[in-house]
Amino acid sequence: MSSNKKVIVIGAGPAGLTAAYELAKKGTKVTVIESTGSVGGMAKSFELFGQIVDCGPHRFFSSDKIVNDLFHEVVQDDYTLVNRLTRIYYKNKFFDYPLKLGNVLKNLSPIEIFQILWSYAIQRIIGKKNLETFEDWVTDKFGKKLFQMFFKTYSEKLWGITCDKIDSDWAAQRIKKLSLYEAVKAAIFGNKGNKHKTLVDQFAYPKNGTGEVYEKMATAILKMGGEILFNKRISEIEVDNDKVVHSMTDDSGIKYTADIVISTMPLTLLLKGMTVIDQNILEISKKLYFRNTTLVYLEIDSDKLFPDNWIYIHSPEVKHGRITNFRNWCTSINKEKNTTILCLEFWSFDHEELWGYSDEKLIEMAEREIRTLKLIETSSNVLNSAVVRIPKCYPVYETGYMENLQPVIDYLKEFKNLYPIGRYGSFKYNNQDHSILMGILIAKQIESGKDQNLWSINTDSDYQEQTEINLTGYNT
Ligand SMILES: Cc1cc2nc3c(=O)[nH]c(=O)nc-3n(C[C@H](O)[C@H](O)[C@H](O)COP(=O)(O)OP(=O)(O)OC[C@H]3O[C@@H](n4cnc5c(N)ncnc54)[C@H](O)[C@@H]3O)c2cc1C
């Protein structure tokens, strides 16, 4: 239906490229405009110190057949299955994740175990009906003590606001349908027989990093006659009073026209760039805000550090919240080198000092912190280091954020040829699979003319990881 219409996609991340790929398959003329020099967005992979790395840990997982089918269609056999090992570092101890009873008993004192069970029992008796905040939601499910041990510090590092200010939507999306009973049952009996759990114990990982999915998609788009323009940042969107987009302009003043526009650029910047906009909506949209990530990569002169793919760092004495060990994903990304690349994640807002730290300061802090946690030997050396900054990568679900987002959604729905999708594109805390699904569905909507209810992906969908004993909910 759209074949003779020209579609422009802003952003070559998972959402934008999937939409372009699906449309190109149907013969639609599609142009992707990307502000950076490469594809993959936050899920890109790149060469570093002679190896391949991702932007922090990037595990691909979906229980949705259409997403998995697309993954296989694009990646074909160029992937491997990775055994997942992730732990939580709390009070100088490692807790298996998902929790295992023996390991929990070994790590906690009898008093702490009693406190967990007692606070859980109390919670069951008192209960709380209005679960508006993350803190209320988690406490209701697990009790106060478990909330304090396994949720509070990490979540506050990640979001930069206290847990009583984080909307329960985040918990509901990421740690849905979970109970202490389930967690304990899994800890005692394991997850044998649970098909989904087995699936998430292993995950499919492209042999050249997670970004290979998008590199292959880009190649296919070009082969099908599509176009991808790099280093072009869209900053102005020319709109008329009838809510039709006529053209877009990039930072260098180049103008692009299209019949249909799919946007994956940050929602707030899309609104800010519109030439005609309801001022009230613009003001409301300014209340939506994002958290940034700074990634510090350290190359260590050892190939045997810790065994995890990544570790969640709860310890309040260090600023970073997660460490990825790229030695433990698949050997093909290590390119026969005998060093280990670690990646430490630091989160901050635009106005926080950390976001403005120099590379030198960040690298020095990362090395100090990794030594404080004793995750590398005293005798180990840092051979190389690098810093990558990812702005606006976490849409902050502050309590009541929907009161600001909903009017924006309603306003944008009135546009006749504009479709905002993606993680910061639609202010949704998407993983790759959600963004891919949005890309598939928007292409379907454009082709068929039938509304695919895109704004409800993630929040309303039965989140795929419900069967995982996802006690910490940290699939960030
Ligand atoms: C540290 C970290 C760890 C993660 N771990 C996982 C994981 O384990 N598993 C998982 O599935 N997901 C993970 N994710 C999430 C995953 O990266 C995202 O869900 C996914 O990349 C979102 O895709 P997207 O296309 O919606 O957005 P993006 O990837 O952000 O792509 C948007 C694209 O638009 C471009 N752009 C922005 N503004 C403009 C503009 N004005 N003009 C032109 N182009 C523009 C950007 O450069 C970017 O390429 C993680 C994310 C982070 C930050």
PDB file of C-alpha atoms in Angstrom, residues 3 31 86 162 176 196 206 212 215 227 292 303 359 369 372 379 386 393 396 473:
ATOM      1  CA  SER A   3       5.076   1.200  -1.977  1.00  0.00           C
ATOM      2  CA  THR A  31      15.644   6.624   3.638  1.00  0.00           C
ATOM      3  CA  THR A  86      25.208 -12.847  36.310  1.00  0.00           C
ATOM      4  CA  THR A 162      14.703   7.718  45.558  1.00  0.00           C
ATOM      5  CA  LYS A 176       6.009  -8.776  36.638  1.00  0.00           C
ATOM      6  CA  HIS A 196      11.147 -20.324  29.395  1.00  0.00           C
ATOM      7  CA  PRO A 206      25.685 -12.671  17.193  1.00  0.00           C
ATOM      8  CA  GLU A 212      25.773  -7.380  14.002  1.00  0.00           C
ATOM      9  CA  GLU A 215      24.793  -4.149  10.505  1.00  0.00           C
ATOM     10  CA  GLU A 227      19.242   4.566   1.604  1.00  0.00           C
ATOM     11  CA  ASN A 292      22.448   9.386  30.805  1.00  0.00           C
ATOM     12  CA  ASP A 303      42.247 -13.347  30.488  1.00  0.00           C
ATOM     13  CA  ASP A 359      37.729  11.133  30.234  1.00  0.00           C
ATOM     14  CA  GLU A 369      36.589   1.447  41.907  1.00  0.00           C
ATOM     15  CA  THR A 372      38.274  -1.260  45.609  1.00  0.00           C
ATOM     16  CA  SER A 379      49.226  -7.114  40.237  1.00  0.00           C
ATOM     17  CA  ALA A 386      38.154   4.473  26.646  1.00  0.00           C
ATOM     18  CA  CYS A 393      19.210   6.402  27.314  1.00  0.00           C
ATOM     19  CA  VAL A 396      12.793   8.259  33.803  1.00  0.00           C
ATOM     20  CA  GLY A 473      14.512  -6.713  37.743  1.00  0.00           C
TER      21      GLY A 473
END
